[in-house]
Amino acid sequence: MSQDQVLIVEQKGAISHLTLNRPDKRNALNDDLVAALDDFFSAVPSETRAIVVSGNGGHFSSGLDLSQHVAREPLEVMAHSRNWHRVMARIAQSQVPVIAAMSGAVMGGGLEFGAACHVRVAEETVRFQMPEGLRGIFVGGGGSVRISRLIGPDRLTEMMLTGRTYSGIEGERLGLAHHVVPEGQALEKAFELAERIAKNSPTINGFIIQAIAQIGTMPPEAGLYAESLTAALSQTGPDAEEGLRAFLEKRPPVFR
């Protein structure tokens, strides 16, 4: 693993493995690292069916690199926040599923990044925290929207006011993670899930990510109509034909 890159990208079959590589900063997200994520997600390799994200050095990410923000003007902070929103939206809207393997510190901007991923695996010893209130700042990477949707505005408010820390076990119960595993096993579990997801139809994976996110923002009747449209598109293509034939022939489907 090269130590001079802030983001290590490794292709392992149909899975792209992204490693946040600032271990001396507990993988704090500086401008270079956010730009590297932007570059990758703007041109995901065509052979990639699933993406695993982890952190080097025992931590997922301790959040925003505050050393870059000591003396910024309001409009500079606004521009920086909007850029984060753009990059996090690119991750959240990726048609290739993103699985986060979370260990150690998952704090502030690191948790905002994790919330943009589609599947989250946390080790029991993870420390989930939103410490912005303790630092005299407000969230700027999408947490007020994405994390609120996961755990509710009331609980996010309390987290930010008090600096409360949740373990991986507690975070899984709240919705910050989907899976919780013993310390040291998050990456293995993330790859297990990625391999399973990579066998799905890429088209259906994209529909699941895109459609459910949009339907969640719609009035109920509009959401149901969008569901019917998505079902119609998904059930009339070659992937649906292969999936149904495989079921009838009692074999695993092979999607192209």
mmCIF file of C-alpha atoms in Angstrom, residues 9-235:
data_model
loop_
_atom_site.group_PDB
_atom_site.id
_atom_site.type_symbol
_atom_site.label_atom_id
_atom_site.label_comp_id
_atom_site.label_asym_id
_atom_site.label_seq_id
_atom_site.Cartn_x
_atom_site.Cartn_y
_atom_site.Cartn_z
ATOM 1 C CA VAL A 9 -7.727 2.431 -4.849
ATOM 2 C CA GLU A 10 -7.405 -1.338 -5.363
ATOM 3 C CA GLN A 11 -9.437 -3.433 -7.795
ATOM 4 C CA LYS A 12 -10.288 -6.888 -6.458
ATOM 5 C CA GLY A 13 -12.331 -8.604 -9.136
ATOM 6 C CA ALA A 14 -15.678 -6.851 -9.352
ATOM 7 C CA ILE A 15 -15.034 -4.896 -6.126
ATOM 8 C CA SER A 16 -13.204 -1.578 -5.851
ATOM 9 C CA HIS A 17 -11.577 -1.104 -2.435
ATOM 10 C CA LEU A 18 -11.003 2.502 -1.374
ATOM 11 C CA THR A 19 -8.754 3.073 1.632
ATOM 12 C CA LEU A 20 -8.668 6.479 3.304
ATOM 13 C CA ASN A 21 -4.938 6.892 3.853
ATOM 14 C CA ARG A 22 -4.142 9.621 6.372
ATOM 15 C CA PRO A 23 -3.487 7.398 9.409
ATOM 16 C CA ASP A 24 -1.478 10.066 11.250
ATOM 17 C CA LYS A 25 -4.630 12.249 11.193
ATOM 18 C CA ARG A 26 -7.037 9.368 11.896
ATOM 19 C CA ASN A 27 -8.086 9.779 8.252
ATOM 20 C CA ALA A 28 -9.448 13.287 8.727
ATOM 21 C CA LEU A 29 -11.023 14.430 5.467
ATOM 22 C CA ASN A 30 -8.936 17.275 4.046
ATOM 23 C CA ASP A 31 -9.487 18.955 0.675
ATOM 24 C CA ASP A 32 -7.134 16.554 -1.127
ATOM 25 C CA LEU A 33 -8.943 13.476 0.182
ATOM 26 C CA VAL A 34 -12.373 14.854 -0.709
ATOM 27 C CA ALA A 35 -11.049 15.687 -4.197
ATOM 28 C CA ALA A 36 -9.705 12.137 -4.559
ATOM 29 C CA LEU A 37 -13.109 10.712 -3.629
ATOM 30 C CA ASP A 38 -14.712 13.065 -6.136
ATOM 31 C CA ASP A 39 -12.347 11.881 -8.863
ATOM 32 C CA PHE A 40 -13.063 8.210 -8.204
ATOM 33 C CA PHE A 41 -16.842 8.507 -8.016
ATOM 34 C CA SER A 42 -16.962 10.660 -11.141
ATOM 35 C CA ALA A 43 -15.498 7.751 -13.156
ATOM 36 C CA VAL A 44 -16.140 4.431 -11.393
ATOM 37 C CA PRO A 45 -14.409 1.596 -13.323
ATOM 38 C CA SER A 46 -16.816 -0.169 -15.660
ATOM 39 C CA GLU A 47 -15.994 -3.583 -14.158
ATOM 40 C CA THR A 48 -16.907 -2.462 -10.620
ATOM 41 C CA ARG A 49 -20.100 -3.978 -9.189
ATOM 42 C CA ALA A 50 -19.560 -2.901 -5.561
ATOM 43 C CA ILE A 51 -17.324 -0.458 -3.690
ATOM 44 C CA VAL A 52 -15.850 -1.004 -0.217
ATOM 45 C CA VAL A 53 -14.527 1.987 1.747
ATOM 46 C CA SER A 54 -12.309 1.623 4.822
ATOM 47 C CA GLY A 55 -9.692 3.608 6.730
ATOM 48 C CA ASN A 56 -5.996 2.863 7.191
ATOM 49 C CA GLY A 57 -4.529 2.732 10.700
ATOM 50 C CA GLY A 58 -7.519 1.521 12.712
ATOM 51 C CA HIS A 59 -9.884 4.454 12.130
ATOM 52 C CA PHE A 60 -12.549 5.081 9.499
ATOM 53 C CA SER A 61 -12.416 8.887 9.745
ATOM 54 C CA SER A 62 -12.201 11.375 12.594
ATOM 55 C CA GLY A 63 -14.017 13.979 10.493
ATOM 56 C CA LEU A 64 -13.203 17.262 8.837
ATOM 57 C CA ASP A 65 -9.549 18.299 8.942
ATOM 58 C CA LEU A 66 -10.041 21.386 11.117
ATOM 59 C CA SER A 67 -6.481 22.595 10.505
ATOM 60 C CA GLN A 68 -7.675 23.840 7.103
ATOM 61 C CA HIS A 69 -10.527 25.866 8.575
ATOM 62 C CA VAL A 70 -9.077 28.036 11.307
ATOM 63 C CA ALA A 71 -9.160 31.305 9.373
ATOM 64 C CA ARG A 72 -11.746 30.979 6.600
ATOM 65 C CA GLU A 73 -14.268 33.689 5.764
ATOM 66 C CA PRO A 74 -18.022 32.914 5.791
ATOM 67 C CA LEU A 75 -18.301 32.715 1.997
ATOM 68 C CA GLU A 76 -15.278 30.404 1.868
ATOM 69 C CA VAL A 77 -16.889 28.116 4.442
ATOM 70 C CA MET A 78 -20.130 28.198 2.454
ATOM 71 C CA ALA A 79 -18.323 27.210 -0.753
ATOM 72 C CA HIS A 80 -16.448 24.435 1.058
ATOM 73 C CA SER A 81 -19.686 23.066 2.534
ATOM 74 C CA ARG A 82 -21.464 23.131 -0.827
ATOM 75 C CA ASN A 83 -18.568 21.255 -2.406
ATOM 76 C CA TRP A 84 -18.862 18.590 0.296
ATOM 77 C CA HIS A 85 -22.591 18.376 -0.453
ATOM 78 C CA ARG A 86 -21.803 17.833 -4.130
ATOM 79 C CA VAL A 87 -19.241 15.093 -3.461
ATOM 80 C CA MET A 88 -21.348 13.325 -0.805
ATOM 81 C CA ALA A 89 -24.341 13.422 -3.175
ATOM 82 C CA ARG A 90 -22.192 11.824 -5.877
ATOM 83 C CA ILE A 91 -21.421 8.989 -3.432
ATOM 84 C CA ALA A 92 -25.012 8.645 -2.196
ATOM 85 C CA GLN A 93 -26.324 8.623 -5.781
ATOM 86 C CA SER A 94 -23.695 6.225 -7.094
ATOM 87 C CA GLN A 95 -25.406 3.477 -9.058
ATOM 88 C CA VAL A 96 -22.698 1.123 -7.790
ATOM 89 C CA PRO A 97 -23.428 0.230 -4.134
ATOM 90 C CA VAL A 98 -20.977 1.585 -1.544
ATOM 91 C CA ILE A 99 -20.229 -0.437 1.602
ATOM 92 C CA ALA A 100 -18.483 1.328 4.508
ATOM 93 C CA ALA A 101 -16.240 -0.752 6.799
ATOM 94 C CA MET A 102 -16.149 1.401 9.930
ATOM 95 C CA SER A 103 -13.608 1.059 12.729
ATOM 96 C CA GLY A 104 -12.249 3.324 15.450
ATOM 97 C CA ALA A 105 -13.264 6.949 15.057
ATOM 98 C CA VAL A 106 -16.355 7.692 12.956
ATOM 99 C CA MET A 107 -16.850 11.307 13.920
ATOM 100 C CA GLY A 108 -18.216 14.532 12.470
ATOM 101 C CA GLY A 109 -17.482 14.598 8.759
ATOM 102 C CA GLY A 110 -16.468 10.937 8.944
ATOM 103 C CA LEU A 111 -19.982 10.042 10.064
ATOM 104 C CA GLU A 112 -21.426 12.354 7.398
ATOM 105 C CA PHE A 113 -19.392 10.408 4.835
ATOM 106 C CA GLY A 114 -20.531 7.086 6.299
ATOM 107 C CA ALA A 115 -24.163 8.229 6.154
ATOM 108 C CA ALA A 116 -23.780 8.747 2.397
ATOM 109 C CA CYS A 117 -22.807 5.075 1.937
ATOM 110 C CA HIS A 118 -25.496 2.501 1.170
ATOM 111 C CA VAL A 119 -24.419 -0.274 3.545
ATOM 112 C CA ARG A 120 -22.575 0.384 6.799
ATOM 113 C CA VAL A 121 -20.655 -2.185 8.834
ATOM 114 C CA ALA A 122 -19.411 -1.081 12.260
ATOM 115 C CA GLU A 123 -17.083 -2.789 14.690
ATOM 116 C CA GLU A 124 -18.362 -2.997 18.268
ATOM 117 C CA THR A 125 -15.620 -0.614 19.404
ATOM 118 C CA VAL A 126 -16.459 2.141 16.890
ATOM 119 C CA ARG A 127 -16.932 5.617 18.361
ATOM 120 C CA PHE A 128 -19.766 7.464 16.637
ATOM 121 C CA GLN A 129 -19.745 11.144 17.546
ATOM 122 C CA MET A 130 -20.869 14.526 16.198
ATOM 123 C CA PRO A 131 -18.604 16.882 18.209
ATOM 124 C CA GLU A 132 -19.248 20.076 16.242
ATOM 125 C CA GLY A 133 -21.080 21.725 19.123
ATOM 126 C CA LEU A 134 -17.974 21.266 21.276
ATOM 127 C CA ARG A 135 -15.842 22.945 18.580
ATOM 128 C CA GLY A 136 -18.020 26.006 18.118
ATOM 129 C CA ILE A 137 -19.083 25.023 14.585
ATOM 130 C CA PHE A 138 -22.098 23.574 12.773
ATOM 131 C CA VAL A 139 -22.171 20.543 10.486
ATOM 132 C CA GLY A 140 -21.431 21.288 6.841
ATOM 133 C CA GLY A 141 -21.128 17.948 5.058
ATOM 134 C CA GLY A 142 -24.794 16.964 4.876
ATOM 135 C CA GLY A 143 -25.208 15.539 8.379
ATOM 136 C CA SER A 144 -28.195 17.698 9.288
ATOM 137 C CA VAL A 145 -30.070 15.949 6.474
ATOM 138 C CA ARG A 146 -28.579 12.456 6.124
ATOM 139 C CA ILE A 147 -27.857 11.637 9.763
ATOM 140 C CA SER A 148 -31.210 13.130 10.796
ATOM 141 C CA ARG A 149 -32.895 10.729 8.401
ATOM 142 C CA LEU A 150 -31.079 7.815 10.013
ATOM 143 C CA ILE A 151 -31.628 8.587 13.700
ATOM 144 C CA GLY A 152 -34.062 11.539 13.764
ATOM 145 C CA PRO A 153 -33.469 15.283 14.279
ATOM 146 C CA ASP A 154 -34.044 15.060 18.034
ATOM 147 C CA ARG A 155 -31.269 12.537 18.619
ATOM 148 C CA LEU A 156 -28.853 14.360 16.298
ATOM 149 C CA THR A 157 -29.533 17.574 18.217
ATOM 150 C CA GLU A 158 -28.638 15.852 21.492
ATOM 151 C CA MET A 159 -25.492 14.328 19.972
ATOM 152 C CA MET A 160 -24.281 17.739 18.811
ATOM 153 C CA LEU A 161 -25.202 19.597 21.988
ATOM 154 C CA THR A 162 -23.525 17.145 24.337
ATOM 155 C CA GLY A 163 -20.825 15.532 22.199
ATOM 156 C CA ARG A 164 -22.269 12.155 23.155
ATOM 157 C CA THR A 165 -20.445 9.095 21.809
ATOM 158 C CA TYR A 166 -22.173 5.896 20.723
ATOM 159 C CA SER A 167 -20.491 2.515 20.381
ATOM 160 C CA GLY A 168 -20.880 0.351 17.310
ATOM 161 C CA ILE A 169 -23.451 -1.774 19.129
ATOM 162 C CA GLU A 170 -25.491 1.284 20.113
ATOM 163 C CA GLY A 171 -25.080 2.801 16.654
ATOM 164 C CA GLU A 172 -26.460 -0.315 14.974
ATOM 165 C CA ARG A 173 -29.542 -0.153 17.182
ATOM 166 C CA LEU A 174 -30.063 3.509 16.300
ATOM 167 C CA GLY A 175 -29.543 3.108 12.560
ATOM 168 C CA LEU A 176 -26.016 4.480 12.150
ATOM 169 C CA ALA A 177 -24.915 0.999 11.021
ATOM 170 C CA HIS A 178 -26.656 -1.984 9.443
ATOM 171 C CA HIS A 179 -24.239 -4.627 10.718
ATOM 172 C CA VAL A 180 -22.079 -4.784 13.850
ATOM 173 C CA VAL A 181 -19.090 -7.107 14.169
ATOM 174 C CA PRO A 182 -16.269 -7.694 16.667
ATOM 175 C CA GLU A 183 -13.212 -5.448 16.564
ATOM 176 C CA GLY A 184 -11.014 -6.096 13.541
ATOM 177 C CA GLN A 185 -13.722 -7.764 11.442
ATOM 178 C CA ALA A 186 -15.447 -4.854 9.678
ATOM 179 C CA LEU A 187 -13.445 -5.095 6.461
ATOM 180 C CA GLU A 188 -13.956 -8.847 6.163
ATOM 181 C CA LYS A 189 -17.718 -8.429 6.655
ATOM 182 C CA ALA A 190 -17.847 -5.531 4.200
ATOM 183 C CA PHE A 191 -16.193 -7.658 1.514
ATOM 184 C CA GLU A 192 -18.557 -10.544 2.257
ATOM 185 C CA LEU A 193 -21.512 -8.224 1.695
ATOM 186 C CA ALA A 194 -19.887 -6.603 -1.352
ATOM 187 C CA GLU A 195 -19.370 -9.997 -2.989
ATOM 188 C CA ARG A 196 -23.026 -10.816 -2.422
ATOM 189 C CA ILE A 197 -24.180 -7.444 -3.787
ATOM 190 C CA ALA A 198 -21.842 -7.696 -6.788
ATOM 191 C CA LYS A 199 -23.738 -10.804 -7.950
ATOM 192 C CA ASN A 200 -26.977 -8.822 -8.257
ATOM 193 C CA SER A 201 -28.102 -7.245 -11.477
ATOM 194 C CA PRO A 202 -26.194 -3.943 -11.787
ATOM 195 C CA THR A 203 -29.339 -2.382 -13.231
ATOM 196 C CA ILE A 204 -31.444 -3.439 -10.267
ATOM 197 C CA ASN A 205 -28.789 -2.283 -7.795
ATOM 198 C CA GLY A 206 -28.924 1.124 -9.466
ATOM 199 C CA PHE A 207 -32.723 1.156 -9.356
ATOM 200 C CA ILE A 208 -32.732 0.244 -5.661
ATOM 201 C CA ILE A 209 -30.347 3.085 -4.791
ATOM 202 C CA GLN A 210 -31.884 5.733 -7.027
ATOM 203 C CA ALA A 211 -35.575 4.938 -6.781
ATOM 204 C CA ILE A 212 -35.854 4.392 -3.041
ATOM 205 C CA ALA A 213 -33.972 7.633 -2.315
ATOM 206 C CA GLN A 214 -36.295 9.600 -4.580
ATOM 207 C CA ILE A 215 -39.481 7.853 -3.456
ATOM 208 C CA GLY A 216 -38.591 8.703 0.149
ATOM 209 C CA THR A 217 -38.903 12.420 -0.666
ATOM 210 C CA MET A 218 -42.259 12.117 -2.501
ATOM 211 C CA PRO A 219 -45.851 12.286 -1.321
ATOM 212 C CA PRO A 220 -47.232 8.751 -0.918
ATOM 213 C CA GLU A 221 -49.244 8.588 -4.147
ATOM 214 C CA ALA A 222 -46.387 10.001 -6.207
ATOM 215 C CA GLY A 223 -44.064 7.498 -4.562
ATOM 216 C CA LEU A 224 -46.341 4.614 -5.413
ATOM 217 C CA TYR A 225 -46.538 5.756 -9.031
ATOM 218 C CA ALA A 226 -42.724 6.008 -9.202
ATOM 219 C CA GLU A 227 -42.535 2.520 -7.722
ATOM 220 C CA SER A 228 -44.801 1.173 -10.478
ATOM 221 C CA LEU A 229 -42.695 2.843 -13.168
ATOM 222 C CA THR A 230 -39.503 1.392 -11.714
ATOM 223 C CA ALA A 231 -41.082 -2.050 -11.433
ATOM 224 C CA ALA A 232 -42.198 -1.852 -15.069
ATOM 225 C CA LEU A 233 -38.708 -0.911 -16.220
ATOM 226 C CA SER A 234 -37.028 -3.585 -14.130
ATOM 227 C CA GLN A 235 -39.353 -6.465 -14.958
#
